[in-house]
Amino acid sequence: MTVNLLSVAKLPPLLDQSLQDRYNFIRLSEVSDSELESLSPSIRAIAANGESVVPGSFMARFPNVEILSVFGVGYDGIDVPSATEQGIIVTNTPDVLTDDVADHAIALLLSIARQVPQADRFLRADRWPNGGYPFTRKVTGARLGIVGLGRIGVTIARRAEAFGMDISYTSRQKRDKVPYLFHDDFIALAKAVDFLIVTTFGGESTRHLINADVLDALGPHGFLINVARGSVVDEATLIEYLQDGRIAGAALDVFETEPNVPQALRALPNVVLTPHMASATHETRAAMSNLFLANLEAHFSGAPIPARVPQ
Ligand code: 8YV
């Protein structure tokens, strides 16, 4: 019997197609409330992505859901305790995207320090004949702070080693076996570095962790890079600090209310902004899709699930 799967997220077209081939695919955005009501007892799987917000009250509408599969490593929008209580397995797609997110973090760091997009705009505007582009910030040998030294943080640190950067971090706990300096508070970390990269979990526990105090500590020569979740940074305060030159610049792949990015942020010259695309390469999105499908398939065939989130 084909399993009824409800998709609550926009997924890549190829994955969408694979799900339609394998499951009885129901798209949340295409069914009315009453249709959903009558379908609800038949739904056994929910497909979501890293940006999805799925509260326990939503899951409770589907008494026979067994698995909620997330396309992405982050699952901060999913109420995992409620899922566990309701006997729903939650899966995600870690590891396969680590390299891409680390690559993108380094790309953002280089872009904001060396002002690559700004210089590109300068050239296209034919401003070069009137004089060269102003000097930028050297990266090699600079001090890098990483907020959250998980798999992605460590991979960024390894890349930064190749730039001779002096690396320190903060994390829920000090990591053994890494040669980087541990700070047990964000302010001390921000004070000690030129570039601060945020790679921590999203969700309530890290909401607005990067606030005025951390930005003050980073200071007028410091740069902020965020590839984690927009919620980790107090975006309104960040905008004020950028406007006033109280920090030097920011390079952001994630925002508080995606896909809407405040005009005040877009108007700033000292930012580099990308549309939540750190893991969006052909190769990695294919690998994420395969892992996403493998999680579902393993569950429904009774095999061990490759990537189940901790409960
Ligand atoms: C994706 C992400 O953009 O993995 C995550 O947590 O945020 C990204 O890789 C997202 O999940 C796809 O929608």
PDB file of N, CA, C and O and ligand atoms in Angstrom, residues 9-12 48-52 70-76 92-94 97 101 152 227-229 253-254 258 275-280 284-285 288, ligand 1:
ATOM      1  N   ALA A   9       6.726  21.712   2.999  1.00  0.00           N
ATOM      2  CA  ALA A   9       7.828  22.604   2.597  1.00  0.00           C
ATOM      3  C   ALA A   9       8.014  22.592   1.091  1.00  0.00           C
ATOM      4  O   ALA A   9       7.574  21.680   0.397  1.00  0.00           O
ATOM      5  N   LYS A  10       8.731  23.613   0.631  1.00  0.00           N
ATOM      6  CA  LYS A  10       9.127  23.628  -0.775  1.00  0.00           C
ATOM      7  C   LYS A  10      10.434  22.841  -0.858  1.00  0.00           C
ATOM      8  O   LYS A  10      11.424  23.194  -0.225  1.00  0.00           O
ATOM      9  N   LEU A  11      10.425  21.773  -1.646  1.00  0.00           N
ATOM     10  CA  LEU A  11      11.605  20.917  -1.764  1.00  0.00           C
ATOM     11  C   LEU A  11      12.153  21.027  -3.187  1.00  0.00           C
ATOM     12  O   LEU A  11      11.442  21.459  -4.096  1.00  0.00           O
ATOM     13  N   PRO A  12      13.425  20.634  -3.408  1.00  0.00           N
ATOM     14  CA  PRO A  12      13.957  20.722  -4.773  1.00  0.00           C
ATOM     15  C   PRO A  12      13.103  19.882  -5.738  1.00  0.00           C
ATOM     16  O   PRO A  12      12.618  18.812  -5.347  1.00  0.00           O
ATOM     17  N   ALA A  48       9.486  17.985   5.584  1.00  0.00           N
ATOM     18  CA  ALA A  48       9.710  19.393   5.952  1.00  0.00           C
ATOM     19  C   ALA A  48      11.112  19.792   5.505  1.00  0.00           C
ATOM     20  O   ALA A  48      11.883  18.955   5.032  1.00  0.00           O
ATOM     21  N   ASN A  49      11.440  21.075   5.662  1.00  0.00           N
ATOM     22  CA  ASN A  49      12.832  21.468   5.404  1.00  0.00           C
ATOM     23  C   ASN A  49      13.382  22.238   6.606  1.00  0.00           C
ATOM     24  O   ASN A  49      12.713  22.382   7.623  1.00  0.00           O
ATOM     25  N   GLY A  50      14.606  22.713   6.459  1.00  0.00           N
ATOM     26  CA  GLY A  50      15.278  23.362   7.586  1.00  0.00           C
ATOM     27  C   GLY A  50      14.584  24.626   8.068  1.00  0.00           C
ATOM     28  O   GLY A  50      14.778  25.051   9.203  1.00  0.00           O
ATOM     29  N   GLU A  51      13.796  25.229   7.201  1.00  0.00           N
ATOM     30  CA  GLU A  51      13.106  26.468   7.583  1.00  0.00           C
ATOM     31  C   GLU A  51      11.688  26.201   8.087  1.00  0.00           C
ATOM     32  O   GLU A  51      11.023  27.123   8.564  1.00  0.00           O
ATOM     33  N   SER A  52      11.231  24.968   7.982  1.00  0.00           N
ATOM     34  CA  SER A  52       9.838  24.667   8.363  1.00  0.00           C
ATOM     35  C   SER A  52       9.598  24.875   9.848  1.00  0.00           C
ATOM     36  O   SER A  52      10.460  24.569  10.667  1.00  0.00           O
ATOM     37  N   VAL A  70      13.181  15.816   7.722  1.00  0.00           N
ATOM     38  CA  VAL A  70      13.600  17.198   7.461  1.00  0.00           C
ATOM     39  C   VAL A  70      14.681  17.204   6.383  1.00  0.00           C
ATOM     40  O   VAL A  70      15.670  16.474   6.484  1.00  0.00           O
ATOM     41  N   PHE A  71      14.475  18.055   5.381  1.00  0.00           N
ATOM     42  CA  PHE A  71      15.481  18.262   4.334  1.00  0.00           C
ATOM     43  C   PHE A  71      16.370  19.404   4.802  1.00  0.00           C
ATOM     44  O   PHE A  71      16.070  20.574   4.629  1.00  0.00           O
ATOM     45  N   GLY A  72      17.468  19.062   5.466  1.00  0.00           N
ATOM     46  CA  GLY A  72      18.352  20.074   6.053  1.00  0.00           C
ATOM     47  C   GLY A  72      18.940  19.508   7.329  1.00  0.00           C
ATOM     48  O   GLY A  72      18.433  18.513   7.871  1.00  0.00           O
ATOM     49  N   VAL A  73      20.000  20.144   7.806  1.00  0.00           N
ATOM     50  CA  VAL A  73      20.594  19.674   9.067  1.00  0.00           C
ATOM     51  C   VAL A  73      19.877  20.306  10.251  1.00  0.00           C
ATOM     52  O   VAL A  73      19.711  19.692  11.303  1.00  0.00           O
ATOM     53  N   GLY A  74      19.431  21.553  10.088  1.00  0.00           N
ATOM     54  CA  GLY A  74      18.786  22.279  11.186  1.00  0.00           C
ATOM     55  C   GLY A  74      17.334  21.856  11.320  1.00  0.00           C
ATOM     56  O   GLY A  74      16.624  21.724  10.323  1.00  0.00           O
ATOM     57  N   TYR A  75      16.902  21.654  12.547  1.00  0.00           N
ATOM     58  CA  TYR A  75      15.500  21.279  12.775  1.00  0.00           C
ATOM     59  C   TYR A  75      14.931  22.100  13.927  1.00  0.00           C
ATOM     60  O   TYR A  75      14.082  21.653  14.694  1.00  0.00           O
ATOM     61  N   ASP A  76      15.428  23.337  14.043  1.00  0.00           N
ATOM     62  CA  ASP A  76      15.003  24.192  15.148  1.00  0.00           C
ATOM     63  C   ASP A  76      13.525  24.582  15.064  1.00  0.00           C
ATOM     64  O   ASP A  76      12.938  24.967  16.067  1.00  0.00           O
ATOM     65  N   ASN A  92      16.894  14.038   9.737  1.00  0.00           N
ATOM     66  CA  ASN A  92      17.421  15.220   9.041  1.00  0.00           C
ATOM     67  C   ASN A  92      18.517  14.780   8.058  1.00  0.00           C
ATOM     68  O   ASN A  92      18.676  13.573   7.800  1.00  0.00           O
ATOM     69  N   THR A  93      19.251  15.739   7.514  1.00  0.00           N
ATOM     70  CA  THR A  93      20.282  15.397   6.511  1.00  0.00           C
ATOM     71  C   THR A  93      21.630  16.014   6.888  1.00  0.00           C
ATOM     72  O   THR A  93      22.131  16.911   6.201  1.00  0.00           O
ATOM     73  N   PRO A  94      22.247  15.551   7.980  1.00  0.00           N
ATOM     74  CA  PRO A  94      23.534  16.113   8.393  1.00  0.00           C
ATOM     75  C   PRO A  94      24.695  15.595   7.536  1.00  0.00           C
ATOM     76  O   PRO A  94      24.486  14.746   6.654  1.00  0.00           O
ATOM     77  N   LEU A  97      26.124  18.057   3.961  1.00  0.00           N
ATOM     78  CA  LEU A  97      26.171  19.476   3.590  1.00  0.00           C
ATOM     79  C   LEU A  97      27.286  20.247   4.306  1.00  0.00           C
ATOM     80  O   LEU A  97      27.492  21.434   4.062  1.00  0.00           O
ATOM     81  N   VAL A 101      28.598  24.213   3.497  1.00  0.00           N
ATOM     82  CA  VAL A 101      28.301  25.327   4.413  1.00  0.00           C
ATOM     83  C   VAL A 101      29.619  25.977   4.857  1.00  0.00           C
ATOM     84  O   VAL A 101      29.734  27.205   4.929  1.00  0.00           O
ATOM     85  N   ILE A 152      30.115  21.641  11.431  1.00  0.00           N
ATOM     86  CA  ILE A 152      30.338  22.727  10.465  1.00  0.00           C
ATOM     87  C   ILE A 152      31.422  23.666  10.979  1.00  0.00           C
ATOM     88  O   ILE A 152      32.329  24.057  10.233  1.00  0.00           O
ATOM     89  N   VAL A 227      26.101  31.885   9.097  1.00  0.00           N
ATOM     90  CA  VAL A 227      25.591  30.825   8.214  1.00  0.00           C
ATOM     91  C   VAL A 227      24.700  29.867   9.004  1.00  0.00           C
ATOM     92  O   VAL A 227      24.455  28.744   8.560  1.00  0.00           O
ATOM     93  N   ALA A 228      24.229  30.307  10.178  1.00  0.00           N
ATOM     94  CA  ALA A 228      23.461  29.401  11.050  1.00  0.00           C
ATOM     95  C   ALA A 228      21.960  29.628  10.854  1.00  0.00           C
ATOM     96  O   ALA A 228      21.345  29.039   9.963  1.00  0.00           O
ATOM     97  N   ARG A 229      21.398  30.484  11.661  1.00  0.00           N
ATOM     98  CA  ARG A 229      19.992  30.851  11.556  1.00  0.00           C
ATOM     99  C   ARG A 229      19.881  32.340  11.835  1.00  0.00           C
ATOM    100  O   ARG A 229      20.573  32.867  12.718  1.00  0.00           O
ATOM    101  N   ASP A 253      24.076  34.831   5.401  1.00  0.00           N
ATOM    102  CA  ASP A 253      23.348  33.933   4.500  1.00  0.00           C
ATOM    103  C   ASP A 253      21.947  33.654   5.043  1.00  0.00           C
ATOM    104  O   ASP A 253      21.136  33.044   4.365  1.00  0.00           O
ATOM    105  N   VAL A 254      21.712  34.075   6.287  1.00  0.00           N
ATOM    106  CA  VAL A 254      20.433  33.772   6.943  1.00  0.00           C
ATOM    107  C   VAL A 254      19.890  35.026   7.624  1.00  0.00           C
ATOM    108  O   VAL A 254      20.662  35.881   8.058  1.00  0.00           O
ATOM    109  N   GLU A 258      13.073  35.368   6.671  1.00  0.00           N
ATOM    110  CA  GLU A 258      13.319  34.965   5.280  1.00  0.00           C
ATOM    111  C   GLU A 258      11.993  34.668   4.592  1.00  0.00           C
ATOM    112  O   GLU A 258      11.082  34.138   5.231  1.00  0.00           O
ATOM    113  N   PRO A 275      21.110  34.611  -0.303  1.00  0.00           N
ATOM    114  CA  PRO A 275      19.762  34.136   0.052  1.00  0.00           C
ATOM    115  C   PRO A 275      19.719  32.693   0.581  1.00  0.00           C
ATOM    116  O   PRO A 275      19.219  31.802  -0.097  1.00  0.00           O
ATOM    117  N   HIS A 276      20.199  32.472   1.777  1.00  0.00           N
ATOM    118  CA  HIS A 276      20.193  31.151   2.437  1.00  0.00           C
ATOM    119  C   HIS A 276      20.544  30.038   1.432  1.00  0.00           C
ATOM    120  O   HIS A 276      19.705  29.182   1.123  1.00  0.00           O
ATOM    121  N   MET A 277      21.764  30.090   0.965  1.00  0.00           N
ATOM    122  CA  MET A 277      22.175  29.182  -0.112  1.00  0.00           C
ATOM    123  C   MET A 277      23.456  28.416   0.214  1.00  0.00           C
ATOM    124  O   MET A 277      24.059  27.817  -0.667  1.00  0.00           O
ATOM    125  N   ALA A 278      23.849  28.385   1.497  1.00  0.00           N
ATOM    126  CA  ALA A 278      25.140  27.777   1.826  1.00  0.00           C
ATOM    127  C   ALA A 278      25.233  26.314   1.380  1.00  0.00           C
ATOM    128  O   ALA A 278      26.299  25.866   0.964  1.00  0.00           O
ATOM    129  N   SER A 279      24.135  25.583   1.452  1.00  0.00           N
ATOM    130  CA  SER A 279      24.202  24.170   1.045  1.00  0.00           C
ATOM    131  C   SER A 279      23.636  23.944  -0.355  1.00  0.00           C
ATOM    132  O   SER A 279      23.462  22.807  -0.772  1.00  0.00           O
ATOM    133  N   ALA A 280      23.358  25.044  -1.066  1.00  0.00           N
ATOM    134  CA  ALA A 280      22.631  24.901  -2.329  1.00  0.00           C
ATOM    135  C   ALA A 280      23.544  24.740  -3.547  1.00  0.00           C
ATOM    136  O   ALA A 280      23.567  25.582  -4.437  1.00  0.00           O
ATOM    137  N   THR A 284      25.462  18.836  -3.493  1.00  0.00           N
ATOM    138  CA  THR A 284      25.024  18.653  -2.105  1.00  0.00           C
ATOM    139  C   THR A 284      23.520  18.503  -2.001  1.00  0.00           C
ATOM    140  O   THR A 284      23.019  17.689  -1.221  1.00  0.00           O
ATOM    141  N   ARG A 285      22.784  19.256  -2.812  1.00  0.00           N
ATOM    142  CA  ARG A 285      21.333  19.100  -2.750  1.00  0.00           C
ATOM    143  C   ARG A 285      20.926  17.694  -3.214  1.00  0.00           C
ATOM    144  O   ARG A 285      19.946  17.132  -2.719  1.00  0.00           O
ATOM    145  N   MET A 288      21.724  15.500  -0.204  1.00  0.00           N
ATOM    146  CA  MET A 288      20.702  15.718   0.840  1.00  0.00           C
ATOM    147  C   MET A 288      19.399  15.006   0.459  1.00  0.00           C
ATOM    148  O   MET A 288      18.745  14.398   1.302  1.00  0.00           O
TER     149      MET A 288
HETATM  150  C1  8YV B   1      18.689  24.448   3.691  1.00  0.00           C
HETATM  151  C2  8YV B   1      19.544  24.582   6.088  1.00  0.00           C
HETATM  152  O1  8YV B   1      18.653  25.708   3.103  1.00  0.00           O
HETATM  153  O2  8YV B   1      20.382  22.450   6.470  1.00  0.00           O
HETATM  154  C3  8YV B   1      19.840  23.424   6.942  1.00  0.00           C
HETATM  155  O3  8YV B   1      19.524  23.482   8.135  1.00  0.00           O
HETATM  156  O4  8YV B   1      19.153  25.597   6.545  1.00  0.00           O
HETATM  157  C4  8YV B   1      19.798  24.496   4.645  1.00  0.00           C
HETATM  158  O5  8YV B   1      20.687  23.517   4.306  1.00  0.00           O
HETATM  159  C5  8YV B   1      17.320  24.119   4.002  1.00  0.00           C
HETATM  160  O6  8YV B   1      17.054  23.195   4.968  1.00  0.00           O
HETATM  161  C6  8YV B   1      16.602  23.724   2.721  1.00  0.00           C
HETATM  162  O7  8YV B   1      15.412  24.265   2.713  1.00  0.00           O
END
